[in-house]
Amino acid sequence: MTLDQALSIFDEYQQKLWALSAASGIIYHDGNTVAPKKSAQARGRIIAALAEQSYGISTDKSFMEALEVIDCNKDKCDGAIVKSAYLYLKEARDMAKIPAEEYVEFSRHINESSAVWHEAKENSDFASFAPYLEKTVETLRRFASYTDPEKDVYDVCLDSYEKGLTTEKCEQFFGALKPVLKELISKVAAAKPVRTDFMKEHFPIDKQKALADYITELMGIDTDRFAIAETEHPYTTDASRYDVRIATHYYEDAFASALFSNIHENGHALYELGTGEEYAFTNLGGGVSMGIHESQSRFYENIIGRSYPFANLILPKLKELAPAQFRDVDGETLWKALCESKPSLIRTESDELTYTMHIIIRYELENLLMHGELTVDKLPEEWNRRYKEYLGVDVPDDKHGVLQDSHWSGGSIGYFPSYALGSAYGAQLLCKMKESVNVEQCIEKGDFAPINNWLEQNIWRHGRRYDPNELLTMACKQEFTPDYFIDYLTEKYTKIYNL
Amino acid sequence: MTLDQALSIFDEYQQKLWALSAASGIIYHDGNTVAPKKSAQARGRIIAALAEQSYGISTDKSFMEALEVIDCNKDKCDGAIVKSAYLYLKEARDMAKIPAEEYVEFSRHINESSAVWHEAKENSDFASFAPYLEKTVETLRRFASYTDPEKDVYDVCLDSYEKGLTTEKCEQFFGALKPVLKELISKVAAAKPVRTDFMKEHFPIDKQKALADYITELMGIDTDRFAIAETEHPYTTDASRYDVRIATHYYEDAFASALFSNIHENGHALYELGTGEEYAFTNLGGGVSMGIHESQSRFYENIIGRSYPFANLILPKLKELAPAQFRDVDGETLWKALCESKPSLIRTESDELTYTMHIIIRYELENLLMHGELTVDKLPEEWNRRYKEYLGVDVPDDKHGVLQDSHWSGGSIGYFPSYALGSAYGAQLLCKMKESVNVEQCIEKGDFAPINNWLEQNIWRHGRRYDPNELLTMACKQEFTPDYFIDYLTEKYTKIYNL
C-alpha cells in the first residue's frame, strides 16, 4: 500500500467511524431526553449494532494497514493526520492485546454491574454490589497486565482518562491540596455563615428556562449549533462542532442548581463548539480529555460563574425574573450565597471548596483498591472514616456514602481525579489569561468575547491534536502546578468568610 | 449453505438492517424537531454513512445466498420468514437491474431537484423546476424498463407505493368517484354555509397541547412507547413498535389544524404500535403500505374525528380549555364546522370532501406524464384548467398550484393515489367493523378499545406480513370497492348541508 493509498483509505474509514459514533451519540441523547420509556431495549439493539459496525471498520485489515503505513511515514505526513492515525492505532493495539472473549465478558459484566448498583444504591445494600466491584477491579488489573505489563496498574487506569496522568502526579497534586483544603474547610466551619435564606424560594421553571437562555446568550454560544434539552442528570454531548447539545434539570425550589448546571454544561459546549473546523468529522474533533474538559466547564461554572462581578452582572436579570425573591439581595450577598461552603455527604451537590475533598477520598480509595492495599469489603468503612476525618460528616448509610456515584459500577476507575485536575487546570489558565485579558472587567461588562477568544486560541481549537499535558503547557507556557488553584481557593474563601 | 445456516444468517443480517434503519429514523426525527439549525450538513453525512452500511449488508453475498436458499425452501419455512426474505430479495433483484452509476446519479439528481423545487416554489417559478421534473420522469421510465420491462410504466410507479395497484384499478376507483364528487361539491357550493365563526379564535398553544394529550389518552395510545414532538410539517415515524413518535405543529388561531393533525398522526401511530411483537426488529414490523397507513390515519381523522358523536364527546373539553370560544357552540354546530367543505387551492388544507378531487387532478396529470401524453411544460396549464373545472377555483400562481407539493420534486410519482385509496379503504373497513362493533356508541362513550381491538386484530398486528390488497380482503371478506366511500361521503355531506 502506497502512502497516498493509505491516506485515502484512512480518510474514508475515519469519516465512517465518525458518522457511526455521531449516530450513537444522537440516539443516546434522544434516549435520555425525549424518547418514550419503553424504547430502551430497542435502543440498546441499535447502539449495539452501530458499535458492531464501528468495530468491523476499525479492525478492518485495509484500515489497519493504512494506519501502519501512515505511522511509518510520520515525517512525510501532516502532523494532525499522524496524531489521528496514532490514536486509532493505539486503541487497536491495546484492544488486540485483550482476548476478545474476555473483553466481551467484561462488557457483559459492566452492564450487569450497573444494574446491580442501581438496585444496591436504592436499598443502601453494599454487600450485593461488592462482588461486582471485586470482579471489576480484578479484570481491570488483568487488562492492564495485558496492555501495559511494565506499568503500574493504577497508572494505566489514570492514563486512560487523562493521558500522561500517573499516581505520582496525583500524589503531588492531592498531597499539596489536602492540608490546605483541610485548614480552609475547618476555618470556614468556624466562621460566620453567609446569608442564604433567599436561595431556596420557588423560582418557576419557565423563568429558569428564560434565565438559561439569558446565560447562554451571555456566554456567547452559537445557538445555531447548540440546543438545550431536559434530563435527569445534566450532561453535554456532541455529534460534531456543528451539533452540540446540553441537557439540564430544573428544580422549582433551587434555581442555583439549574443555573450552575447550565453554566457548567455551556462551558463544555463552548469547548466542543470551538474545536477547529479542520478537525470536524475526524477523531481530533472534540475535547481532548476529561481533565481539560472539566477545566473549561469549571472555569465557567466556578471561576467566572461564582465570581463577585458575575453575581453583580446577573442580579438585575434575577430581580427581573423573580422580583420578590431578590428584593433585598445585593451583589455581594448573592455572590457569597452562590459560593457558600458547607461540608456535605454528596459530591455532586457539594460546593467549590469541599468538592476536591470528595475527590481526594475517592482517589485514595481507588488507588488502594487497585494496588490491593484495600479489599472491597472494607470500602464502606474506609469511606465513612475519611468523610468523618476530612469533612467532619457522619455517613448515615451507603446510599449517601460509597454507593452514591455510578463511576465504579460502570468500570470507571481512575476517572475521579480528572474532575479535581480540571479545577486546578482552570486556575492556572486564568492566571495566564490575565496577562493579556482583563478578566474581571470582561465579566463586569458581560463581554465574554475576549475570554472566549483566549480559550479558543489556546485550548478549544486544538481538539485532540495535543495530549492534555502538552496542551496545558503550551497554553500556560509552564508545566501543570497545583499552586494557582491553592492560591485561588485560599484567596476566594478568605474573602468570602473573612478568615 | 444449508437451510439452517441460511436462516441464522438471515436473522443476524436482518437485525442489523433493522437497527441501521431505526438509527436513521431517530436521527431524521431529531433533525426535524430539536437539532440545531446548522447541524443539517453533518446529519447528511451521518445518514449517508448509515445508508452505505445498510447497502453493504443488504448486498452482502452471504445474505443474498441466504435469501435465495430460503426462497427455494419456501415450503419448509415459516410463512413470515418467507415473506420477509422475499421482500429483501425483491428489492435486491430490482436494484441489481439498475446500473449502479445510474442509481447514484438519480440520487444526486433528486437531491438537487428537491433544492431547486424549494426555491422554485418560493418564487413561483415553474420554468426553473421543469427540466428537473423532465429528468425525473425520464429516469423513472428508464428504471421501469430495467426492472419490469413487460409492465406499464405508471403501473410500476403505483406498485412501488401500493403493491398491486395498477392504472386500471385507479381508473375504476377514480372513475367511480369523480362524478359523485363533482356533483356533491357543486351541491355544497349552492347550499347554505355552515357556521364557522368560532373556528379561528385565539386558542393558546399550551391549551392546544393539553388538548393533544387528552386526545392521545382518549385514543388509547400507550404513551410509554410513544412521544409527541413539534415540527413544521406533521408526520409519524417509528424505530420499532416500542418507539413511535409523531411530530405536529400548533397554530394559535387555528386549533382544528393541530387537533386533526394530532388525530391523524395518532392514527398512524396506533398502527405502528399495534404491529405484532413477533415482527418487531424485522422488515415485517411496521405498516404495510402508504394506502393502508392512510386508511388508519384517515379512519381516525375523518370517520371518527369528524363524526357527530366525536364532536359531542370532545366539546366539554374544548369548553374547559377555551370557554369563551365555545360558549355558544353545541355539538351539532361544532360537528358541521369541523366538516365544512369549500373548494380551495391547497391539498393539505382541503376538507374531507374536496380532498380526493385534489388527488384526482394529480393522478390524471402524473398518469399522462408517465405515458408521454403530456409534456412537463404543459403541466401548469393543465393543472390550472382542472382546478377550475373540477373545483371551480382559479389558480393565481404556480406556488399555489403545480408547485405546492414536494412529492414530484422528490421523485415520488405514483404516490398520490394512495392517499385517496386510504380514505376509501377506511370506509370499507368501517362497514365491516360495524358488523361486530357498535362504532357510534363507542365514540359517544369515548371508549375506543373495541374499535382499536378490531383494527389491531384485522390490520395492525399483521405488519407487512400480507400485501395491502390481501390484507384488506382478509379484513373485509371482500375485495376493495369504492362503493363504501361513495356512500359514506354522500350520506355525510347530504346530512351536513341538507342537500
PDB file of N, CA and C in Angstrom, chain A residues 12 15-16 18-20 22-23 26-27 29-30 34-39 41-43 45-46 49-50 52-53 57 222-227 239-240 242-245 281, chain B residues 12 15-16 18-20 22-23 26-27 29-30 34-39 41-43 45-46 49-50 52-53 57 222-227 239-240 242-245 281:
ATOM      1  N   GLU A  12     -11.381   7.831   4.280  1.00  0.00           N
ATOM      2  CA  GLU A  12     -12.683   7.199   4.062  1.00  0.00           C
ATOM      3  C   GLU A  12     -13.180   6.487   5.333  1.00  0.00           C
ATOM      4  N   GLN A  15     -14.043   8.843   8.293  1.00  0.00           N
ATOM      5  CA  GLN A  15     -15.345   9.503   8.159  1.00  0.00           C
ATOM      6  C   GLN A  15     -16.487   8.570   8.553  1.00  0.00           C
ATOM      7  N   LYS A  16     -16.343   7.295   8.175  1.00  0.00           N
ATOM      8  CA  LYS A  16     -17.371   6.322   8.561  1.00  0.00           C
ATOM      9  C   LYS A  16     -17.416   6.170  10.079  1.00  0.00           C
ATOM     10  N   TRP A  18     -16.458   8.264  12.314  1.00  0.00           N
ATOM     11  CA  TRP A  18     -17.030   9.462  12.915  1.00  0.00           C
ATOM     12  C   TRP A  18     -18.552   9.401  12.839  1.00  0.00           C
ATOM     13  N   ALA A  19     -19.068   9.061  11.657  1.00  0.00           N
ATOM     14  CA  ALA A  19     -20.517   9.070  11.433  1.00  0.00           C
ATOM     15  C   ALA A  19     -21.224   8.073  12.358  1.00  0.00           C
ATOM     16  N   LEU A  20     -20.654   6.884  12.511  1.00  0.00           N
ATOM     17  CA  LEU A  20     -21.298   5.880  13.368  1.00  0.00           C
ATOM     18  C   LEU A  20     -21.274   6.322  14.826  1.00  0.00           C
ATOM     19  N   ALA A  22     -21.137   9.459  15.870  1.00  0.00           N
ATOM     20  CA  ALA A  22     -22.071  10.586  15.985  1.00  0.00           C
ATOM     21  C   ALA A  22     -23.512  10.073  16.035  1.00  0.00           C
ATOM     22  N   ALA A  23     -23.797   9.048  15.235  1.00  0.00           N
ATOM     23  CA  ALA A  23     -25.149   8.462  15.241  1.00  0.00           C
ATOM     24  C   ALA A  23     -25.490   7.934  16.629  1.00  0.00           C
ATOM     25  N   ILE A  26     -26.248  10.831  19.057  1.00  0.00           N
ATOM     26  CA  ILE A  26     -27.565  11.450  18.904  1.00  0.00           C
ATOM     27  C   ILE A  26     -28.650  10.535  19.473  1.00  0.00           C
ATOM     28  N   ILE A  27     -28.510   9.246  19.217  1.00  0.00           N
ATOM     29  CA  ILE A  27     -29.519   8.292  19.694  1.00  0.00           C
ATOM     30  C   ILE A  27     -29.492   8.193  21.223  1.00  0.00           C
ATOM     31  N   HIS A  29     -28.561  10.631  23.221  1.00  0.00           N
ATOM     32  CA  HIS A  29     -29.136  11.894  23.694  1.00  0.00           C
ATOM     33  C   HIS A  29     -30.666  11.865  23.569  1.00  0.00           C
ATOM     34  N   ASP A  30     -31.143  11.399  22.441  1.00  0.00           N
ATOM     35  CA  ASP A  30     -32.590  11.264  22.228  1.00  0.00           C
ATOM     36  C   ASP A  30     -33.183  10.372  23.319  1.00  0.00           C
ATOM     37  N   VAL A  34     -35.983  12.706  25.146  1.00  0.00           N
ATOM     38  CA  VAL A  34     -37.364  12.722  24.637  1.00  0.00           C
ATOM     39  C   VAL A  34     -37.939  11.366  24.236  1.00  0.00           C
ATOM     40  N   ALA A  35     -37.115  10.322  24.191  1.00  0.00           N
ATOM     41  CA  ALA A  35     -37.617   9.021  23.733  1.00  0.00           C
ATOM     42  C   ALA A  35     -38.609   8.439  24.738  1.00  0.00           C
ATOM     43  N   PRO A  36     -39.588   7.652  24.246  1.00  0.00           N
ATOM     44  CA  PRO A  36     -40.523   7.036  25.190  1.00  0.00           C
ATOM     45  C   PRO A  36     -39.831   6.009  26.093  1.00  0.00           C
ATOM     46  N   LYS A  37     -40.431   5.828  27.272  1.00  0.00           N
ATOM     47  CA  LYS A  37     -39.845   4.999  28.326  1.00  0.00           C
ATOM     48  C   LYS A  37     -39.481   3.591  27.860  1.00  0.00           C
ATOM     49  N   LYS A  38     -40.420   2.968  27.151  1.00  0.00           N
ATOM     50  CA  LYS A  38     -40.201   1.558  26.808  1.00  0.00           C
ATOM     51  C   LYS A  38     -39.349   1.347  25.559  1.00  0.00           C
ATOM     52  N   SER A  39     -38.693   2.415  25.078  1.00  0.00           N
ATOM     53  CA  SER A  39     -37.845   2.260  23.893  1.00  0.00           C
ATOM     54  C   SER A  39     -36.440   1.793  24.256  1.00  0.00           C
ATOM     55  N   GLN A  41     -34.936  -0.921  25.402  1.00  0.00           N
ATOM     56  CA  GLN A  41     -34.380  -2.182  24.913  1.00  0.00           C
ATOM     57  C   GLN A  41     -34.085  -2.096  23.408  1.00  0.00           C
ATOM     58  N   ALA A  42     -35.021  -1.507  22.664  1.00  0.00           N
ATOM     59  CA  ALA A  42     -34.821  -1.339  21.225  1.00  0.00           C
ATOM     60  C   ALA A  42     -33.598  -0.464  20.962  1.00  0.00           C
ATOM     61  N   ARG A  43     -33.457   0.592  21.768  1.00  0.00           N
ATOM     62  CA  ARG A  43     -32.307   1.478  21.599  1.00  0.00           C
ATOM     63  C   ARG A  43     -31.006   0.718  21.867  1.00  0.00           C
ATOM     64  N   ARG A  45     -30.442  -2.325  21.219  1.00  0.00           N
ATOM     65  CA  ARG A  45     -30.128  -3.074  19.999  1.00  0.00           C
ATOM     66  C   ARG A  45     -29.486  -2.171  18.944  1.00  0.00           C
ATOM     67  N   ILE A  46     -30.002  -0.960  18.818  1.00  0.00           N
ATOM     68  CA  ILE A  46     -29.474  -0.042  17.799  1.00  0.00           C
ATOM     69  C   ILE A  46     -28.029   0.330  18.130  1.00  0.00           C
ATOM     70  N   ALA A  49     -25.700  -2.506  17.487  1.00  0.00           N
ATOM     71  CA  ALA A  49     -25.453  -2.726  16.057  1.00  0.00           C
ATOM     72  C   ALA A  49     -24.486  -1.678  15.506  1.00  0.00           C
ATOM     73  N   LEU A  50     -24.633  -0.437  15.947  1.00  0.00           N
ATOM     74  CA  LEU A  50     -23.719   0.619  15.489  1.00  0.00           C
ATOM     75  C   LEU A  50     -22.304   0.323  15.986  1.00  0.00           C
ATOM     76  N   GLU A  52     -21.083  -2.565  16.616  1.00  0.00           N
ATOM     77  CA  GLU A  52     -20.574  -3.699  15.845  1.00  0.00           C
ATOM     78  C   GLU A  52     -20.048  -3.234  14.485  1.00  0.00           C
ATOM     79  N   GLN A  53     -20.794  -2.336  13.840  1.00  0.00           N
ATOM     80  CA  GLN A  53     -20.324  -1.795  12.558  1.00  0.00           C
ATOM     81  C   GLN A  53     -19.005  -1.050  12.754  1.00  0.00           C
ATOM     82  N   ILE A  57     -15.272  -1.821  11.119  1.00  0.00           N
ATOM     83  CA  ILE A  57     -14.496  -0.854  10.332  1.00  0.00           C
ATOM     84  C   ILE A  57     -13.134  -0.600  10.972  1.00  0.00           C
ATOM     85  N   ASP A 222     -23.101  29.937  20.116  1.00  0.00           N
ATOM     86  CA  ASP A 222     -23.745  29.980  18.807  1.00  0.00           C
ATOM     87  C   ASP A 222     -24.945  29.025  18.828  1.00  0.00           C
ATOM     88  N   THR A 223     -26.136  29.584  19.028  1.00  0.00           N
ATOM     89  CA  THR A 223     -27.318  28.727  19.205  1.00  0.00           C
ATOM     90  C   THR A 223     -27.799  28.087  17.900  1.00  0.00           C
ATOM     91  N   ASP A 224     -27.142  28.423  16.797  1.00  0.00           N
ATOM     92  CA  ASP A 224     -27.452  27.698  15.558  1.00  0.00           C
ATOM     93  C   ASP A 224     -26.757  26.335  15.524  1.00  0.00           C
ATOM     94  N   ARG A 225     -25.830  26.131  16.472  1.00  0.00           N
ATOM     95  CA  ARG A 225     -25.108  24.853  16.505  1.00  0.00           C
ATOM     96  C   ARG A 225     -25.272  24.182  17.866  1.00  0.00           C
ATOM     97  N   PHE A 226     -26.276  24.587  18.613  1.00  0.00           N
ATOM     98  CA  PHE A 226     -26.383  24.202  20.019  1.00  0.00           C
ATOM     99  C   PHE A 226     -27.849  24.102  20.410  1.00  0.00           C
ATOM    100  N   ALA A 227     -28.186  23.136  21.246  1.00  0.00           N
ATOM    101  CA  ALA A 227     -29.564  23.058  21.752  1.00  0.00           C
ATOM    102  C   ALA A 227     -29.564  22.568  23.193  1.00  0.00           C
ATOM    103  N   ALA A 239     -22.231  15.761  18.346  1.00  0.00           N
ATOM    104  CA  ALA A 239     -22.077  14.918  17.163  1.00  0.00           C
ATOM    105  C   ALA A 239     -20.908  15.470  16.338  1.00  0.00           C
ATOM    106  N   SER A 240     -20.755  16.776  16.397  1.00  0.00           N
ATOM    107  CA  SER A 240     -19.643  17.468  15.742  1.00  0.00           C
ATOM    108  C   SER A 240     -19.683  18.896  16.268  1.00  0.00           C
ATOM    109  N   TYR A 242     -20.726  21.221  14.819  1.00  0.00           N
ATOM    110  CA  TYR A 242     -21.932  21.808  14.255  1.00  0.00           C
ATOM    111  C   TYR A 242     -23.199  21.343  14.973  1.00  0.00           C
ATOM    112  N   ASP A 243     -23.015  20.503  15.956  1.00  0.00           N
ATOM    113  CA  ASP A 243     -24.191  19.931  16.629  1.00  0.00           C
ATOM    114  C   ASP A 243     -23.822  19.540  18.057  1.00  0.00           C
ATOM    115  N   VAL A 244     -23.943  20.515  18.949  1.00  0.00           N
ATOM    116  CA  VAL A 244     -23.595  20.297  20.354  1.00  0.00           C
ATOM    117  C   VAL A 244     -24.866  20.453  21.191  1.00  0.00           C
ATOM    118  N   ARG A 245     -25.126  19.490  22.074  1.00  0.00           N
ATOM    119  CA  ARG A 245     -26.337  19.553  22.888  1.00  0.00           C
ATOM    120  C   ARG A 245     -25.985  19.483  24.362  1.00  0.00           C
ATOM    121  N   PHE A 281     -15.483  16.055  11.931  1.00  0.00           N
ATOM    122  CA  PHE A 281     -15.729  14.749  11.317  1.00  0.00           C
ATOM    123  C   PHE A 281     -14.493  13.844  11.355  1.00  0.00           C
TER     124      PHE A 281
ATOM    125  N   GLU B  12     -29.467 -12.742  11.578  1.00  0.00           N
ATOM    126  CA  GLU B  12     -28.398 -11.829  12.000  1.00  0.00           C
ATOM    127  C   GLU B  12     -28.392 -10.551  11.135  1.00  0.00           C
ATOM    128  N   GLN B  15     -31.468  -8.230  11.551  1.00  0.00           N
ATOM    129  CA  GLN B  15     -31.419  -7.411  12.763  1.00  0.00           C
ATOM    130  C   GLN B  15     -30.525  -6.191  12.577  1.00  0.00           C
ATOM    131  N   LYS B  16     -29.410  -6.408  11.869  1.00  0.00           N
ATOM    132  CA  LYS B  16     -28.512  -5.273  11.593  1.00  0.00           C
ATOM    133  C   LYS B  16     -29.219  -4.245  10.713  1.00  0.00           C
ATOM    134  N   TRP B  18     -32.369  -3.749  10.355  1.00  0.00           N
ATOM    135  CA  TRP B  18     -33.394  -3.049  11.140  1.00  0.00           C
ATOM    136  C   TRP B  18     -32.738  -1.946  11.965  1.00  0.00           C
ATOM    137  N   ALA B  19     -31.649  -2.292  12.656  1.00  0.00           N
ATOM    138  CA  ALA B  19     -31.010  -1.343  13.578  1.00  0.00           C
ATOM    139  C   ALA B  19     -30.517  -0.103  12.827  1.00  0.00           C
ATOM    140  N   LEU B  20     -29.906  -0.302  11.666  1.00  0.00           N
ATOM    141  CA  LEU B  20     -29.388   0.844  10.908  1.00  0.00           C
ATOM    142  C   LEU B  20     -30.532   1.721  10.402  1.00  0.00           C
ATOM    143  N   ALA B  22     -33.508   1.951  11.818  1.00  0.00           N
ATOM    144  CA  ALA B  22     -34.079   2.609  13.004  1.00  0.00           C
ATOM    145  C   ALA B  22     -33.195   3.789  13.428  1.00  0.00           C
ATOM    146  N   ALA B  23     -31.883   3.600  13.351  1.00  0.00           N
ATOM    147  CA  ALA B  23     -30.956   4.682  13.713  1.00  0.00           C
ATOM    148  C   ALA B  23     -31.195   5.900  12.818  1.00  0.00           C
ATOM    149  N   ILE B  26     -34.435   7.731  13.814  1.00  0.00           N
ATOM    150  CA  ILE B  26     -34.329   8.546  15.030  1.00  0.00           C
ATOM    151  C   ILE B  26     -33.556   9.831  14.724  1.00  0.00           C
ATOM    152  N   ILE B  27     -32.495   9.707  13.953  1.00  0.00           N
ATOM    153  CA  ILE B  27     -31.672  10.881  13.633  1.00  0.00           C
ATOM    154  C   ILE B  27     -32.441  11.866  12.733  1.00  0.00           C
ATOM    155  N   HIS B  29     -35.709  12.188  12.757  1.00  0.00           N
ATOM    156  CA  HIS B  29     -36.711  12.798  13.646  1.00  0.00           C
ATOM    157  C   HIS B  29     -36.060  13.872  14.532  1.00  0.00           C
ATOM    158  N   ASP B  30     -34.923  13.549  15.093  1.00  0.00           N
ATOM    159  CA  ASP B  30     -34.178  14.514  15.913  1.00  0.00           C
ATOM    160  C   ASP B  30     -33.890  15.772  15.079  1.00  0.00           C
ATOM    161  N   VAL B  34     -35.627  18.812  17.161  1.00  0.00           N
ATOM    162  CA  VAL B  34     -34.859  19.524  18.193  1.00  0.00           C
ATOM    163  C   VAL B  34     -33.406  19.843  17.833  1.00  0.00           C
ATOM    164  N   ALA B  35     -32.897  19.304  16.744  1.00  0.00           N
ATOM    165  CA  ALA B  35     -31.480  19.519  16.413  1.00  0.00           C
ATOM    166  C   ALA B  35     -31.228  20.983  16.047  1.00  0.00           C
ATOM    167  N   PRO B  36     -30.019  21.486  16.335  1.00  0.00           N
ATOM    168  CA  PRO B  36     -29.722  22.867  15.955  1.00  0.00           C
ATOM    169  C   PRO B  36     -29.697  23.042  14.439  1.00  0.00           C
ATOM    170  N   LYS B  37     -29.980  24.282  14.037  1.00  0.00           N
ATOM    171  CA  LYS B  37     -30.154  24.608  12.620  1.00  0.00           C
ATOM    172  C   LYS B  37     -28.971  24.195  11.746  1.00  0.00           C
ATOM    173  N   LYS B  38     -27.765  24.502  12.235  1.00  0.00           N
ATOM    174  CA  LYS B  38     -26.593  24.270  11.383  1.00  0.00           C
ATOM    175  C   LYS B  38     -26.065  22.835  11.428  1.00  0.00           C
ATOM    176  N   SER B  39     -26.845  21.921  12.014  1.00  0.00           N
ATOM    177  CA  SER B  39     -26.387  20.528  12.079  1.00  0.00           C
ATOM    178  C   SER B  39     -26.752  19.757  10.817  1.00  0.00           C
ATOM    179  N   GLN B  41     -25.880  19.659   7.629  1.00  0.00           N
ATOM    180  CA  GLN B  41     -24.859  19.059   6.763  1.00  0.00           C
ATOM    181  C   GLN B  41     -24.208  17.850   7.453  1.00  0.00           C
ATOM    182  N   ALA B  42     -23.911  18.006   8.740  1.00  0.00           N
ATOM    183  CA  ALA B  42     -23.327  16.899   9.500  1.00  0.00           C
ATOM    184  C   ALA B  42     -24.284  15.718   9.548  1.00  0.00           C
ATOM    185  N   ARG B  43     -25.576  16.027   9.702  1.00  0.00           N
ATOM    186  CA  ARG B  43     -26.567  14.951   9.735  1.00  0.00           C
ATOM    187  C   ARG B  43     -26.623  14.235   8.393  1.00  0.00           C
ATOM    188  N   ARG B  45     -24.171  13.702   6.451  1.00  0.00           N
ATOM    189  CA  ARG B  45     -23.049  12.752   6.449  1.00  0.00           C
ATOM    190  C   ARG B  45     -23.386  11.488   7.240  1.00  0.00           C
ATOM    191  N   ILE B  46     -24.043  11.671   8.368  1.00  0.00           N
ATOM    192  CA  ILE B  46     -24.371  10.516   9.210  1.00  0.00           C
ATOM    193  C   ILE B  46     -25.357   9.597   8.486  1.00  0.00           C
ATOM    194  N   ALA B  49     -23.721   7.739   5.707  1.00  0.00           N
ATOM    195  CA  ALA B  49     -22.861   6.646   6.177  1.00  0.00           C
ATOM    196  C   ALA B  49     -23.697   5.448   6.623  1.00  0.00           C
ATOM    197  N   LEU B  50     -24.830   5.721   7.277  1.00  0.00           N
ATOM    198  CA  LEU B  50     -25.701   4.618   7.696  1.00  0.00           C
ATOM    199  C   LEU B  50     -26.269   3.901   6.473  1.00  0.00           C
ATOM    200  N   GLU B  52     -24.876   3.694   3.600  1.00  0.00           N
ATOM    201  CA  GLU B  52     -23.777   2.930   2.996  1.00  0.00           C
ATOM    202  C   GLU B  52     -23.577   1.600   3.732  1.00  0.00           C
ATOM    203  N   GLN B  53     -23.635   1.661   5.056  1.00  0.00           N
ATOM    204  CA  GLN B  53     -23.507   0.421   5.825  1.00  0.00           C
ATOM    205  C   GLN B  53     -24.657  -0.527   5.492  1.00  0.00           C
ATOM    206  N   ILE B  57     -24.545  -4.339   3.813  1.00  0.00           N
ATOM    207  CA  ILE B  57     -25.129  -5.531   4.433  1.00  0.00           C
ATOM    208  C   ILE B  57     -26.166  -6.170   3.514  1.00  0.00           C
ATOM    209  N   ASP B 222     -50.531   3.961  23.945  1.00  0.00           N
ATOM    210  CA  ASP B 222     -49.615   3.604  25.028  1.00  0.00           C
ATOM    211  C   ASP B 222     -48.469   4.626  25.048  1.00  0.00           C
ATOM    212  N   THR B 223     -48.565   5.584  25.946  1.00  0.00           N
ATOM    213  CA  THR B 223     -47.586   6.684  25.942  1.00  0.00           C
ATOM    214  C   THR B 223     -46.209   6.269  26.477  1.00  0.00           C
ATOM    215  N   ASP B 224     -46.086   5.018  26.934  1.00  0.00           N
ATOM    216  CA  ASP B 224     -44.753   4.526  27.286  1.00  0.00           C
ATOM    217  C   ASP B 224     -43.955   4.139  26.037  1.00  0.00           C
ATOM    218  N   ARG B 225     -44.666   4.077  24.909  1.00  0.00           N
ATOM    219  CA  ARG B 225     -43.980   3.703  23.662  1.00  0.00           C
ATOM    220  C   ARG B 225     -44.158   4.781  22.597  1.00  0.00           C
ATOM    221  N   PHE B 226     -44.523   5.955  23.011  1.00  0.00           N
ATOM    222  CA  PHE B 226     -44.965   6.998  22.072  1.00  0.00           C
ATOM    223  C   PHE B 226     -44.579   8.369  22.600  1.00  0.00           C
ATOM    224  N   ALA B 227     -44.188   9.267  21.722  1.00  0.00           N
ATOM    225  CA  ALA B 227     -43.908  10.639  22.157  1.00  0.00           C
ATOM    226  C   ALA B 227     -44.328  11.626  21.073  1.00  0.00           C
ATOM    227  N   ALA B 239     -39.206   3.687  15.208  1.00  0.00           N
ATOM    228  CA  ALA B 239     -37.979   2.899  15.199  1.00  0.00           C
ATOM    229  C   ALA B 239     -38.355   1.437  15.360  1.00  0.00           C
ATOM    230  N   SER B 240     -39.417   1.205  16.086  1.00  0.00           N
ATOM    231  CA  SER B 240     -39.994  -0.130  16.271  1.00  0.00           C
ATOM    232  C   SER B 240     -41.339   0.085  16.951  1.00  0.00           C
ATOM    233  N   TYR B 242     -41.918  -0.323  19.781  1.00  0.00           N
ATOM    234  CA  TYR B 242     -41.621   0.165  21.126  1.00  0.00           C
ATOM    235  C   TYR B 242     -41.215   1.630  21.133  1.00  0.00           C
ATOM    236  N   ASP B 243     -41.177   2.232  19.978  1.00  0.00           N
ATOM    237  CA  ASP B 243     -40.687   3.612  19.891  1.00  0.00           C
ATOM    238  C   ASP B 243     -41.306   4.306  18.679  1.00  0.00           C
ATOM    239  N   VAL B 244     -42.489   4.862  18.903  1.00  0.00           N
ATOM    240  CA  VAL B 244     -43.224   5.532  17.826  1.00  0.00           C
ATOM    241  C   VAL B 244     -43.337   7.015  18.179  1.00  0.00           C
ATOM    242  N   ARG B 245     -43.003   7.878  17.237  1.00  0.00           N
ATOM    243  CA  ARG B 245     -43.066   9.322  17.506  1.00  0.00           C
ATOM    244  C   ARG B 245     -43.956  10.006  16.482  1.00  0.00           C
ATOM    245  N   PHE B 281     -38.371  -5.564  15.103  1.00  0.00           N
ATOM    246  CA  PHE B 281     -36.953  -5.641  14.713  1.00  0.00           C
ATOM    247  C   PHE B 281     -36.744  -6.446  13.427  1.00  0.00           C
TER     248      PHE B 281
END
